[in-house]
Amino acid sequence: MLSIYFLNVRHGDSMVIEYVSDDGNKHYGVIDSNIPPGSTDPPALDILKQLGANRISFIMITHPDIDHFRGIYKIMEYFRNNIDSFYSFPIGRHIKSDAKKLKKYAEEYAKQIKGTDSPLIKSASKEFIKILIEIKDNIGIENWYDETGYCNDIFPRGFNDVIFKILLPDSTTKSYIFNAIQSDNGLIDEPKERNNEISVALLVEYKNHRIILGGDAPNKKWLLHQNYLSKQGKKLDASAIKLPHHGSKEGCSLESLQYIAGERAERVYGIISANGVSHPHFDTIKNCQETNIGPYCTNLSKHCRPLIREVYPEIDPELSRTVRLYEEDLTENNIAPCQGNITLNIDNFIGIDRQYENLCLYRGEFDSIVL
Amino acid sequence: MAFFENTASDLGTGTHLFATDETLETYSSGENFPKNGFHIEPTAIQETVTQTNRGALRIAFEAPVFPDAAPPRPSRKDSVDGAVLKIGDVSVLCEVYTSLGEKRISLPRPLFPGSLWKGWTFSMRIREEMGYRGLEIIFREPKPLTIEEENELQSLMDCF
């Protein structure tokens, strides 16, 4: 049995994978983390405690954006000496294996601390330095993997019957961080989009179900991947997708989603981990409809509220929590959970559990409650 | 006066606008500015402030800043009829916006050698002066670290 927990961290990604092998042993992985406003601990740590984890097979940071690594240090600290491996975006072997270069990489984050008044950036940059120290001193540089490639197998300990493949980034991004920190301006002057270009996208395959965890990989990288895989005569054909880049149009064009979802007869589960206000883009929701992806958003999209009133003006506002959600104006400071935390359970069949089972217009579920 | 404050990189990573001026509670992000008839769309800022270190800031207007007529293009120093940038003691006028939709404000390359926009604090407000309305954007250089912060950072770096 494989379960993937997609945690509601507002804007950002946070996933925990639990694998129960046939002999009943449990193995855990963490992919990205964020800490929502008002919380001190990462939700990923909370759920690992709830699940009774005492060892982590792997932690992965898909790319070095704040909304993907906040809280990772606390997880590393809690499970110190009980983490088998660390996976990351490409960082370049010259940095990992050279103490001076690793220090230079950390200095880039020290520069960020000195170059801002933002408490968030200061604390996140400090956390990133601590993560590097934790890898170096406790997990071990030899257990740090930063693979690239279009279909590159990785083997986290204990996940024996689960196939993990790095789909992105491609190898052309391998030297980005290395080159940047060697340059005069350093990493801080790099366009931020570069971080998405080096984002890991992962295929998790278990019992013939394919789940794509899209990271923040941009459209152009998915198209490159399509070119590669089509030459092999293969397709992705996902059963479920963590949509790239929180449902941004930069990562969820129609072409990208068509490629990732393939042409399955069954509807594909599409998890959108976003605050609902800045993301997802409305085009993404429409692209989901075009590609037979059923969207499951952690937070209610601001695009849904006016539309639902337009489509169903006579809906009884007291009918359900869902409808009341649509009565509220959504802003960055007033975010409403839609599905909340989402769990994919994968065995012979694939199923989805949600913290809030709110209905969705774009999954065609409102028809049943219209008066 | 309605007033936004944020840091470029905060926005770029998708975090929230935060207020330092108490009046911001009234005009929180994404809400209309009734007196001025336009709306600063935080999403658009969020997507684009990451580009500040490349010299651009993009803001979405849902209504014209100047609904009646296109104002004259401002000269560099003697008008506030448009967007004004203040960088330290230096003011730079931006393009003037009169139409709906997303607009791109071209920021000058950093005026101070070696400085970058990313990480700078900026605030925006509507400014009225001499009968003209404009959007004022003020950048502030980061404050130096305190001794405690310096010491903590040094102790981390000593681990390498």
Short mmCIF file of C-alpha atoms in Angstrom, two decimals:
data_model
loop_
_atom_site.label_atom_id
_atom_site.label_comp_id
_atom_site.label_asym_id
_atom_site.label_seq_id
_atom_site.Cartn_x
_atom_site.Cartn_y
_atom_site.Cartn_z
CA MET A 1 0.00 0.00 0.00
CA LEU A 2 1.34 3.40 -0.95
CA SER A 3 -0.12 6.64 0.38
CA ILE A 4 0.87 10.12 -0.69
CA TYR A 5 -0.19 12.96 1.57
CA PHE A 6 -0.52 16.36 -0.10
CA LEU A 7 -0.62 18.80 2.78
CA ASN A 8 -2.36 22.12 2.71
CA VAL A 9 0.43 24.61 3.27
CA ARG A 10 -1.38 27.48 1.52
CA HIS A 11 0.99 28.45 -1.28
CA GLY A 12 3.65 25.80 -1.66
CA ASP A 13 4.19 22.08 -1.77
CA SER A 14 4.48 19.58 1.05
CA MET A 15 4.19 15.84 0.49
CA VAL A 16 4.75 12.81 2.67
CA ILE A 17 4.91 9.33 1.18
CA GLU A 18 4.14 6.27 3.27
CA TYR A 19 4.84 2.81 1.91
CA VAL A 20 3.70 -0.29 3.75
CA SER A 21 5.48 -3.28 2.32
CA ASP A 22 3.97 -6.75 2.15
CA ASP A 23 5.74 -7.71 5.36
CA GLY A 24 4.08 -4.80 7.14
CA ASN A 25 7.17 -2.59 7.45
CA LYS A 26 6.58 1.11 6.93
CA HIS A 27 8.84 3.45 5.03
CA TYR A 28 8.57 7.20 4.67
CA GLY A 29 9.66 9.88 2.27
CA VAL A 30 9.28 13.64 2.36
CA ILE A 31 9.08 15.74 -0.78
CA ASP A 32 9.21 19.48 -0.22
CA SER A 33 7.78 21.34 2.74
CA ASN A 34 6.33 24.68 3.61
CA ILE A 35 5.04 26.24 6.78
CA PRO A 36 1.72 28.06 6.42
CA PRO A 37 1.28 31.45 8.08
CA GLY A 38 0.45 31.16 11.76
CA SER A 39 2.18 27.80 12.19
CA THR A 40 5.58 27.16 13.68
CA ASP A 41 6.05 23.52 12.74
CA PRO A 42 5.81 22.13 9.22
CA PRO A 43 2.64 20.08 8.66
CA ALA A 44 4.85 17.36 7.17
CA LEU A 45 6.50 16.86 10.56
CA ASP A 46 3.12 16.72 12.28
CA ILE A 47 1.86 14.00 9.99
CA LEU A 48 5.06 11.99 10.24
CA LYS A 49 4.62 12.00 14.01
CA GLN A 50 0.96 11.00 13.65
CA LEU A 51 1.94 8.14 11.37
CA GLY A 52 4.47 6.94 13.92
CA ALA A 53 7.51 7.39 11.71
CA ASN A 54 10.82 6.94 13.44
CA ARG A 55 13.02 6.83 10.36
CA ILE A 56 12.87 8.62 7.01
CA SER A 57 14.07 6.87 3.88
CA PHE A 58 14.50 10.07 1.96
CA ILE A 59 13.92 13.79 1.94
CA MET A 60 13.73 15.60 -1.38
CA ILE A 61 13.75 19.31 -2.12
CA THR A 62 12.58 19.70 -5.70
CA HIS A 63 14.05 23.17 -6.11
CA PRO A 64 15.37 25.92 -3.87
CA ASP A 65 12.28 28.12 -3.61
CA ILE A 66 11.15 29.11 -0.15
CA ASP A 67 7.70 27.60 -0.55
CA HIS A 68 9.32 24.21 -1.17
CA PHE A 69 11.91 23.97 1.60
CA ARG A 70 10.60 25.77 4.68
CA GLY A 71 10.37 23.33 7.53
CA ILE A 72 12.77 20.78 6.04
CA TYR A 73 15.38 21.66 8.65
CA LYS A 74 12.94 20.96 11.50
CA ILE A 75 12.21 17.55 9.97
CA MET A 76 15.93 16.87 9.62
CA GLU A 77 16.52 17.96 13.19
CA TYR A 78 13.71 15.78 14.55
CA PHE A 79 14.88 12.71 12.65
CA ARG A 80 18.60 13.43 13.04
CA ASN A 81 20.71 10.33 12.32
CA ASN A 82 17.57 8.56 11.11
CA ILE A 83 17.44 9.85 7.55
CA ASP A 84 18.88 7.60 4.88
CA SER A 85 19.23 9.89 1.92
CA PHE A 86 18.68 13.36 0.59
CA TYR A 87 17.63 14.17 -2.99
CA SER A 88 17.73 17.60 -4.54
CA PHE A 89 17.68 19.63 -7.72
CA PRO A 90 21.01 19.52 -9.55
CA ILE A 91 23.69 21.22 -7.61
CA GLY A 92 26.76 19.89 -9.32
CA ARG A 93 29.12 17.30 -7.95
CA HIS A 94 31.88 19.90 -7.76
CA ILE A 95 29.97 21.65 -5.02
CA LYS A 96 28.94 18.64 -2.99
CA SER A 97 32.34 17.06 -2.89
CA ASP A 98 34.38 20.20 -2.36
CA ALA A 99 34.15 21.74 1.10
CA LYS A 100 35.21 25.17 -0.13
CA LYS A 101 32.59 25.24 -2.85
CA LEU A 102 29.91 24.04 -0.48
CA LYS A 103 30.81 26.90 1.82
CA LYS A 104 30.64 29.27 -1.11
CA TYR A 105 27.15 27.98 -1.85
CA ALA A 106 26.16 28.66 1.77
CA GLU A 107 27.66 32.13 1.49
CA GLU A 108 25.16 32.92 -1.24
CA TYR A 109 22.42 32.46 1.33
CA ALA A 110 24.38 34.51 3.86
CA LYS A 111 24.40 37.28 1.27
CA GLN A 112 20.63 37.03 1.03
CA ILE A 113 20.34 37.37 4.79
CA LYS A 114 22.42 40.53 4.69
CA GLY A 115 20.62 41.88 1.65
CA THR A 116 17.05 42.04 2.86
CA ASP A 117 14.82 43.39 5.58
CA SER A 118 12.33 40.62 5.07
CA PRO A 119 12.06 38.39 8.15
CA LEU A 120 10.83 35.59 5.89
CA ILE A 121 13.82 35.70 3.57
CA LYS A 122 16.22 36.03 6.48
CA SER A 123 14.78 33.02 8.26
CA ALA A 124 14.43 30.91 5.11
CA SER A 125 17.99 31.67 4.01
CA LYS A 126 19.24 30.78 7.47
CA GLU A 127 17.27 27.56 7.28
CA PHE A 128 18.84 26.68 3.95
CA ILE A 129 22.31 27.10 5.44
CA LYS A 130 21.27 24.83 8.32
CA ILE A 131 19.98 22.24 5.85
CA LEU A 132 23.38 22.21 4.13
CA ILE A 133 25.08 21.76 7.51
CA GLU A 134 22.69 18.96 8.42
CA ILE A 135 23.38 17.12 5.16
CA LYS A 136 27.13 17.56 5.56
CA ASP A 137 27.35 16.60 9.21
CA ASN A 138 24.57 14.07 9.70
CA ILE A 139 23.04 12.64 6.54
CA GLY A 140 26.36 12.53 4.76
CA ILE A 141 27.41 14.08 1.48
CA GLU A 142 27.68 10.55 0.05
CA ASN A 143 23.94 10.14 0.62
CA TRP A 144 23.06 13.34 -1.22
CA TYR A 145 21.81 12.65 -4.74
CA ASP A 146 21.13 15.36 -7.30
CA GLU A 147 20.35 13.36 -10.37
CA THR A 148 18.99 14.76 -13.58
CA GLY A 149 17.65 12.98 -16.61
CA TYR A 150 14.46 12.25 -18.44
CA CYS A 151 13.85 8.85 -16.90
CA ASN A 152 16.41 8.25 -14.22
CA ASP A 153 15.68 5.62 -11.57
CA ILE A 154 16.36 6.36 -7.94
CA PHE A 155 16.16 3.82 -5.15
CA PRO A 156 15.09 5.13 -1.75
CA ARG A 157 15.70 2.55 0.96
CA GLY A 158 12.78 0.25 1.70
CA PHE A 159 10.53 1.28 -1.19
CA ASN A 160 11.25 -2.03 -2.88
CA ASP A 161 8.11 -2.39 -4.96
CA VAL A 162 7.81 1.28 -5.81
CA ILE A 163 9.48 2.71 -8.88
CA PHE A 164 10.80 6.25 -8.65
CA LYS A 165 12.02 7.99 -11.77
CA ILE A 166 13.43 11.48 -12.06
CA LEU A 167 11.69 12.94 -15.13
CA LEU A 168 13.07 16.45 -14.88
CA PRO A 169 15.19 18.52 -14.88
CA ASP A 170 17.14 17.55 -17.94
CA SER A 171 20.89 17.34 -17.84
CA THR A 172 21.40 20.76 -19.46
CA THR A 173 20.61 22.36 -16.11
CA LYS A 174 23.23 20.37 -14.26
CA SER A 175 25.74 23.16 -13.89
CA TYR A 176 23.41 26.10 -13.26
CA ILE A 177 24.11 26.54 -9.56
CA PHE A 178 27.78 25.72 -9.92
CA ASN A 179 28.22 28.31 -12.68
CA ALA A 180 26.20 30.92 -10.83
CA ILE A 181 28.19 30.79 -7.65
CA GLN A 182 31.41 30.91 -9.65
CA SER A 183 30.28 34.11 -11.36
CA ASP A 184 30.93 37.60 -10.03
CA ASN A 185 27.31 38.31 -9.21
CA GLY A 186 26.60 34.94 -7.66
CA LEU A 187 23.37 33.10 -7.34
CA ILE A 188 21.37 36.03 -6.03
CA ASP A 189 21.45 37.78 -9.39
CA GLU A 190 20.03 34.84 -11.31
CA PRO A 191 16.46 35.22 -12.64
CA LYS A 192 14.16 33.40 -10.32
CA GLU A 193 12.61 31.41 -13.14
CA ARG A 194 15.83 29.45 -13.27
CA ASN A 195 14.85 27.76 -10.03
CA ASN A 196 11.79 26.31 -11.73
CA GLU A 197 13.89 25.16 -14.65
CA ILE A 198 15.94 23.02 -12.30
CA SER A 199 12.88 21.71 -10.47
CA VAL A 200 12.70 17.98 -10.03
CA ALA A 201 9.61 16.28 -11.44
CA LEU A 202 9.15 12.76 -10.25
CA LEU A 203 7.31 9.68 -11.47
CA VAL A 204 6.13 7.33 -8.75
CA GLU A 205 4.87 4.01 -10.06
CA TYR A 206 3.21 1.35 -8.00
CA LYS A 207 0.98 -1.54 -9.06
CA ASN A 208 0.63 -0.10 -12.55
CA HIS A 209 -0.48 3.30 -11.29
CA ARG A 210 1.65 6.24 -12.28
CA ILE A 211 1.68 9.36 -10.19
CA ILE A 212 3.49 12.41 -11.49
CA LEU A 213 4.74 14.88 -8.90
CA GLY A 214 5.37 17.83 -11.13
CA GLY A 215 7.42 20.12 -8.88
CA ASP A 216 7.49 23.57 -10.39
CA ALA A 217 8.73 22.34 -13.76
CA PRO A 218 7.82 24.79 -16.56
CA ASN A 219 6.06 24.03 -19.82
CA LYS A 220 9.20 24.15 -21.93
CA LYS A 221 10.72 21.37 -19.86
CA TRP A 222 7.62 19.20 -20.23
CA LEU A 223 7.80 19.69 -23.99
CA LEU A 224 11.43 18.63 -23.99
CA HIS A 225 10.42 15.59 -22.02
CA GLN A 226 7.67 14.80 -24.48
CA ASN A 227 10.15 14.98 -27.34
CA TYR A 228 12.41 12.56 -25.52
CA LEU A 229 9.76 10.05 -24.54
CA SER A 230 7.99 10.07 -27.89
CA LYS A 231 11.25 9.01 -29.53
CA GLN A 232 11.19 5.99 -27.24
CA GLY A 233 7.59 5.29 -28.26
CA LYS A 234 6.46 5.82 -24.66
CA LYS A 235 3.92 7.98 -22.86
CA LEU A 236 3.51 9.16 -19.30
CA ASP A 237 -0.22 8.33 -18.97
CA ALA A 238 -0.56 9.34 -15.34
CA SER A 239 -3.29 8.13 -13.01
CA ALA A 240 -2.75 11.12 -10.77
CA ILE A 241 -0.77 14.33 -11.02
CA LYS A 242 0.45 16.88 -8.55
CA LEU A 243 0.05 19.66 -11.08
CA PRO A 244 3.25 21.53 -11.84
CA HIS A 245 3.87 24.90 -10.24
CA HIS A 246 0.72 25.09 -8.13
CA GLY A 247 -1.45 25.18 -11.24
CA SER A 248 0.35 28.14 -12.80
CA LYS A 249 -0.13 28.55 -16.52
CA GLU A 250 3.66 28.53 -16.75
CA GLY A 251 3.68 24.83 -15.92
CA CYS A 252 0.18 23.68 -16.86
CA SER A 253 -0.38 24.62 -20.47
CA LEU A 254 -2.87 22.50 -22.38
CA GLU A 255 0.03 20.80 -24.16
CA SER A 256 1.81 20.01 -20.90
CA LEU A 257 -1.28 18.56 -19.26
CA GLN A 258 -2.23 16.60 -22.38
CA TYR A 259 1.22 15.09 -22.34
CA ILE A 260 1.28 14.26 -18.64
CA ALA A 261 -2.26 12.94 -18.42
CA GLY A 262 -2.14 11.06 -21.71
CA GLU A 263 -5.26 9.56 -23.12
CA ARG A 264 -6.61 7.45 -20.32
CA ALA A 265 -10.29 6.65 -20.38
CA GLU A 266 -10.58 7.16 -16.62
CA ARG A 267 -10.47 10.61 -15.13
CA VAL A 268 -7.06 11.57 -13.77
CA TYR A 269 -6.74 12.93 -10.24
CA GLY A 270 -5.22 16.40 -10.43
CA ILE A 271 -3.97 17.75 -7.13
CA ILE A 272 -3.40 21.49 -7.05
CA SER A 273 -1.42 22.63 -4.06
CA ALA A 274 -2.02 26.36 -3.94
CA ASN A 275 -3.55 29.12 -1.88
CA GLY A 276 -6.35 29.63 -4.40
CA VAL A 277 -5.64 33.33 -4.73
CA SER A 278 -2.31 33.68 -6.51
CA HIS A 279 -2.62 30.19 -7.97
CA PRO A 280 -4.00 28.22 -9.75
CA HIS A 281 -4.46 30.12 -12.97
CA PHE A 282 -7.95 29.86 -14.38
CA ASP A 283 -6.56 28.55 -17.67
CA THR A 284 -5.22 25.60 -15.74
CA ILE A 285 -8.68 24.72 -14.43
CA LYS A 286 -10.01 24.91 -17.97
CA ASN A 287 -7.08 22.85 -19.24
CA CYS A 288 -7.94 20.22 -16.65
CA GLN A 289 -11.42 19.96 -18.11
CA GLU A 290 -9.98 19.60 -21.59
CA THR A 291 -7.67 16.81 -20.54
CA ASN A 292 -10.02 14.80 -18.33
CA ILE A 293 -8.21 15.80 -15.16
CA GLY A 294 -10.42 16.23 -12.11
CA PRO A 295 -9.01 19.13 -10.10
CA TYR A 296 -8.61 18.70 -6.35
CA CYS A 297 -7.44 22.01 -4.94
CA THR A 298 -6.15 22.31 -1.39
CA ASN A 299 -7.66 25.81 -1.22
CA LEU A 300 -10.65 27.29 -2.97
CA SER A 301 -9.75 29.08 -6.18
CA LYS A 302 -10.82 32.70 -6.37
CA HIS A 303 -12.07 31.93 -9.87
CA CYS A 304 -14.63 29.44 -8.61
CA ARG A 305 -16.63 31.74 -6.34
CA PRO A 306 -18.11 34.14 -8.90
CA LEU A 307 -18.55 31.38 -11.45
CA ILE A 308 -20.52 29.14 -9.21
CA ARG A 309 -22.92 31.95 -8.41
CA GLU A 310 -23.27 32.68 -12.09
CA VAL A 311 -23.90 29.10 -13.08
CA TYR A 312 -26.13 28.25 -10.13
CA PRO A 313 -27.67 31.53 -8.89
CA GLU A 314 -30.44 29.86 -6.97
CA ILE A 315 -28.31 27.65 -4.88
CA ASP A 316 -29.39 27.62 -1.25
CA PRO A 317 -26.66 29.43 0.68
CA GLU A 318 -27.33 27.37 3.78
CA LEU A 319 -27.18 24.10 1.94
CA SER A 320 -23.65 23.10 2.68
CA ARG A 321 -20.28 24.28 3.78
CA THR A 322 -19.25 24.33 0.16
CA VAL A 323 -21.80 26.94 -0.71
CA ARG A 324 -20.94 29.08 2.26
CA LEU A 325 -17.36 29.04 1.07
CA TYR A 326 -18.47 30.60 -2.15
CA GLU A 327 -20.10 33.47 -0.30
CA GLU A 328 -16.79 34.75 0.94
CA ASP A 329 -14.42 37.03 -0.83
CA LEU A 330 -11.05 35.45 -1.16
CA THR A 331 -7.88 37.41 -0.65
CA GLU A 332 -4.33 36.58 0.33
CA ASN A 333 -5.41 37.09 3.92
CA ASN A 334 -8.71 35.28 3.60
CA ILE A 335 -8.05 31.88 2.15
CA ALA A 336 -10.65 29.15 2.30
CA PRO A 337 -9.69 25.50 2.23
CA CYS A 338 -11.46 23.58 -0.50
CA GLN A 339 -10.27 19.99 -0.23
CA GLY A 340 -7.70 20.79 2.47
CA ASN A 341 -5.23 17.98 3.00
CA ILE A 342 -5.48 15.38 0.25
CA THR A 343 -4.33 11.77 0.35
CA LEU A 344 -3.88 9.42 -2.57
CA ASN A 345 -4.11 5.76 -1.60
CA ILE A 346 -2.60 3.44 -4.15
CA ASP A 347 -2.93 -0.31 -4.14
CA ASN A 348 -4.63 -2.41 -6.78
CA PHE A 349 -6.98 0.54 -7.04
CA ILE A 350 -6.26 4.20 -6.58
CA GLY A 351 -8.45 6.31 -4.33
CA ILE A 352 -8.48 9.78 -2.89
CA ASP A 353 -9.27 10.99 0.64
CA ARG A 354 -9.86 14.61 1.45
CA GLN A 355 -9.97 16.63 4.63
CA TYR A 356 -13.05 18.44 3.35
CA GLU A 357 -15.19 16.72 0.78
CA ASN A 358 -16.34 19.92 -0.85
CA LEU A 359 -17.99 19.53 -4.20
CA CYS A 360 -16.40 20.91 -7.33
CA LEU A 361 -18.01 22.49 -10.33
CA TYR A 362 -15.13 21.37 -12.49
CA ARG A 363 -15.55 17.78 -11.48
CA GLY A 364 -19.24 18.09 -12.35
CA GLU A 365 -20.32 17.50 -8.76
CA PHE A 366 -22.58 20.50 -8.24
CA ASP A 367 -25.38 19.12 -10.33
CA SER A 368 -26.51 16.93 -7.47
CA ILE A 369 -27.17 19.80 -5.07
CA VAL A 370 -28.77 22.39 -7.32
CA LEU A 371 -32.29 23.12 -6.22
CA MET B 1 -3.62 56.83 2.68
CA ALA B 2 -3.61 53.33 1.35
CA PHE B 3 -0.17 51.91 1.49
CA PHE B 4 1.40 48.63 0.51
CA GLU B 5 4.63 47.35 1.78
CA ASN B 6 6.42 44.27 0.73
CA THR B 7 9.71 42.84 -0.27
CA ALA B 8 10.35 41.83 -3.78
CA SER B 9 11.49 38.34 -3.05
CA ASP B 10 8.61 37.73 -0.68
CA LEU B 11 6.23 38.33 -3.48
CA GLY B 12 8.22 36.26 -5.84
CA THR B 13 7.95 33.23 -3.66
CA GLY B 14 4.26 33.51 -3.30
CA THR B 15 3.99 34.74 0.22
CA HIS B 16 1.56 37.29 1.42
CA LEU B 17 1.50 41.01 1.34
CA PHE B 18 2.09 42.28 4.79
CA ALA B 19 1.21 45.59 6.24
CA THR B 20 3.21 47.93 8.34
CA ASP B 21 0.83 50.84 8.15
CA GLU B 22 -2.33 50.47 10.16
CA THR B 23 -4.44 51.89 7.36
CA LEU B 24 -3.55 48.84 5.32
CA GLU B 25 -6.07 46.84 7.22
CA THR B 26 -8.66 48.81 5.37
CA TYR B 27 -7.02 48.40 2.00
CA SER B 28 -5.61 44.93 2.16
CA SER B 29 -4.17 43.29 -0.88
CA GLY B 30 -6.47 42.76 -3.77
CA GLU B 31 -9.11 45.17 -2.58
CA ASN B 32 -10.22 48.25 -4.40
CA PHE B 33 -8.96 51.65 -3.60
CA PRO B 34 -12.30 53.43 -3.80
CA LYS B 35 -11.00 56.95 -3.90
CA ASN B 36 -8.62 56.27 -6.67
CA GLY B 37 -10.68 53.87 -8.66
CA PHE B 38 -8.11 51.24 -9.28
CA HIS B 39 -6.88 48.12 -7.80
CA ILE B 40 -3.42 46.73 -7.43
CA GLU B 41 -3.60 43.08 -8.21
CA PRO B 42 -1.23 41.25 -5.92
CA THR B 43 -1.18 38.20 -8.09
CA ALA B 44 0.36 40.09 -10.89
CA ILE B 45 2.90 41.59 -8.59
CA GLN B 46 3.60 38.22 -7.19
CA GLU B 47 4.38 36.79 -10.57
CA THR B 48 6.61 39.52 -11.64
CA VAL B 49 8.40 41.09 -8.79
CA THR B 50 10.83 38.27 -9.15
CA GLN B 51 11.95 40.19 -12.18
CA THR B 52 12.90 43.25 -10.24
CA ASN B 53 16.49 42.25 -10.29
CA ARG B 54 16.20 42.34 -14.05
CA GLY B 55 14.76 45.81 -13.88
CA ALA B 56 11.01 45.44 -14.17
CA LEU B 57 7.97 45.50 -11.95
CA ARG B 58 4.61 44.62 -13.38
CA ILE B 59 1.35 45.71 -11.85
CA ALA B 60 -2.14 44.89 -12.99
CA PHE B 61 -4.67 47.67 -13.07
CA GLU B 62 -8.31 46.76 -13.24
CA ALA B 63 -9.35 50.31 -13.95
CA PRO B 64 -7.51 53.25 -15.37
CA VAL B 65 -5.46 55.24 -12.96
CA PHE B 66 -6.46 58.27 -14.96
CA PRO B 67 -9.93 57.43 -16.16
CA ASP B 68 -10.73 60.66 -17.99
CA ALA B 69 -7.87 61.26 -20.30
CA ALA B 70 -4.34 60.32 -20.87
CA PRO B 71 -2.24 62.73 -18.89
CA PRO B 72 0.79 64.31 -20.40
CA ARG B 73 3.88 62.23 -20.17
CA PRO B 74 5.73 63.43 -17.13
CA SER B 75 9.12 64.89 -17.23
CA ARG B 76 11.65 63.30 -15.00
CA LYS B 77 11.52 65.66 -12.05
CA ASP B 78 8.74 68.15 -12.00
CA SER B 79 5.62 66.01 -12.14
CA VAL B 80 4.00 63.33 -10.08
CA ASP B 81 1.51 62.62 -12.82
CA GLY B 82 2.35 58.99 -13.21
CA ALA B 83 4.28 56.44 -11.28
CA VAL B 84 7.17 57.84 -9.33
CA LEU B 85 10.03 55.80 -8.11
CA LYS B 86 11.99 56.95 -5.16
CA ILE B 87 15.23 55.20 -4.56
CA GLY B 88 17.00 56.59 -1.60
CA ASP B 89 17.22 60.26 -2.38
CA VAL B 90 16.71 59.70 -6.07
CA SER B 91 13.30 59.91 -7.69
CA VAL B 92 12.68 58.37 -11.06
CA LEU B 93 9.47 58.70 -12.98
CA CYS B 94 8.01 55.66 -14.61
CA GLU B 95 5.66 55.19 -17.47
CA VAL B 96 2.16 56.56 -17.08
CA TYR B 97 -0.75 54.18 -17.18
CA THR B 98 -4.10 55.09 -18.55
CA SER B 99 -5.64 51.89 -19.72
CA LEU B 100 -6.88 48.66 -18.31
CA GLY B 101 -4.85 45.57 -17.91
CA GLU B 102 -1.44 44.60 -17.00
CA LYS B 103 1.30 47.16 -17.24
CA ARG B 104 4.97 46.91 -16.97
CA ILE B 105 6.95 49.50 -15.11
CA SER B 106 10.50 49.62 -16.25
CA LEU B 107 12.78 50.04 -13.34
CA PRO B 108 16.09 51.61 -14.00
CA ARG B 109 19.02 49.36 -13.43
CA PRO B 110 20.15 49.69 -9.86
CA LEU B 111 21.52 53.13 -9.32
CA PHE B 112 24.01 52.00 -6.78
CA PRO B 113 26.75 49.80 -8.19
CA GLY B 114 26.46 46.26 -7.00
CA SER B 115 22.99 46.65 -5.59
CA LEU B 116 20.07 44.55 -6.66
CA TRP B 117 16.38 45.11 -6.39
CA LYS B 118 15.73 41.70 -5.05
CA GLY B 119 15.43 41.85 -1.30
CA TRP B 120 14.83 45.55 -1.18
CA THR B 121 11.75 46.70 0.61
CA PHE B 122 9.38 48.69 -1.46
CA SER B 123 6.16 50.42 -0.67
CA MET B 124 3.53 51.82 -2.93
CA ARG B 125 0.96 54.47 -2.37
CA ILE B 126 -1.30 56.79 -4.22
CA ARG B 127 0.09 60.24 -4.17
CA GLU B 128 -1.81 63.35 -4.98
CA GLU B 129 0.02 66.54 -5.56
CA MET B 130 -0.71 69.67 -7.54
CA GLY B 131 -4.01 68.18 -8.62
CA TYR B 132 -2.39 65.11 -10.15
CA ARG B 133 -2.57 61.56 -8.99
CA GLY B 134 0.21 59.09 -9.28
CA LEU B 135 1.47 55.82 -8.02
CA GLU B 136 4.53 56.27 -5.90
CA ILE B 137 6.93 53.42 -5.40
CA ILE B 138 9.59 53.86 -2.81
CA PHE B 139 12.51 51.52 -2.42
CA ARG B 140 14.48 51.15 0.75
CA GLU B 141 17.88 49.60 1.12
CA PRO B 142 18.05 46.74 3.62
CA LYS B 143 19.18 47.61 7.11
CA PRO B 144 22.49 46.14 8.25
CA LEU B 145 22.39 43.07 10.46
CA THR B 146 22.39 43.55 14.19
CA ILE B 147 25.38 42.29 16.15
CA GLU B 148 23.34 39.31 17.33
CA GLU B 149 22.34 38.46 13.77
CA GLU B 150 25.95 38.81 12.60
CA ASN B 151 27.16 36.53 15.36
CA GLU B 152 24.53 33.91 14.65
CA LEU B 153 25.30 33.93 10.95
CA GLN B 154 29.02 33.71 11.61
CA SER B 155 28.53 30.72 13.87
CA LEU B 156 26.60 28.98 11.10
CA MET B 157 29.24 29.76 8.52
CA ASP B 158 31.93 28.48 10.88
CA CYS B 159 30.36 25.04 10.48
CA PHE B 160 31.75 24.86 6.95
#
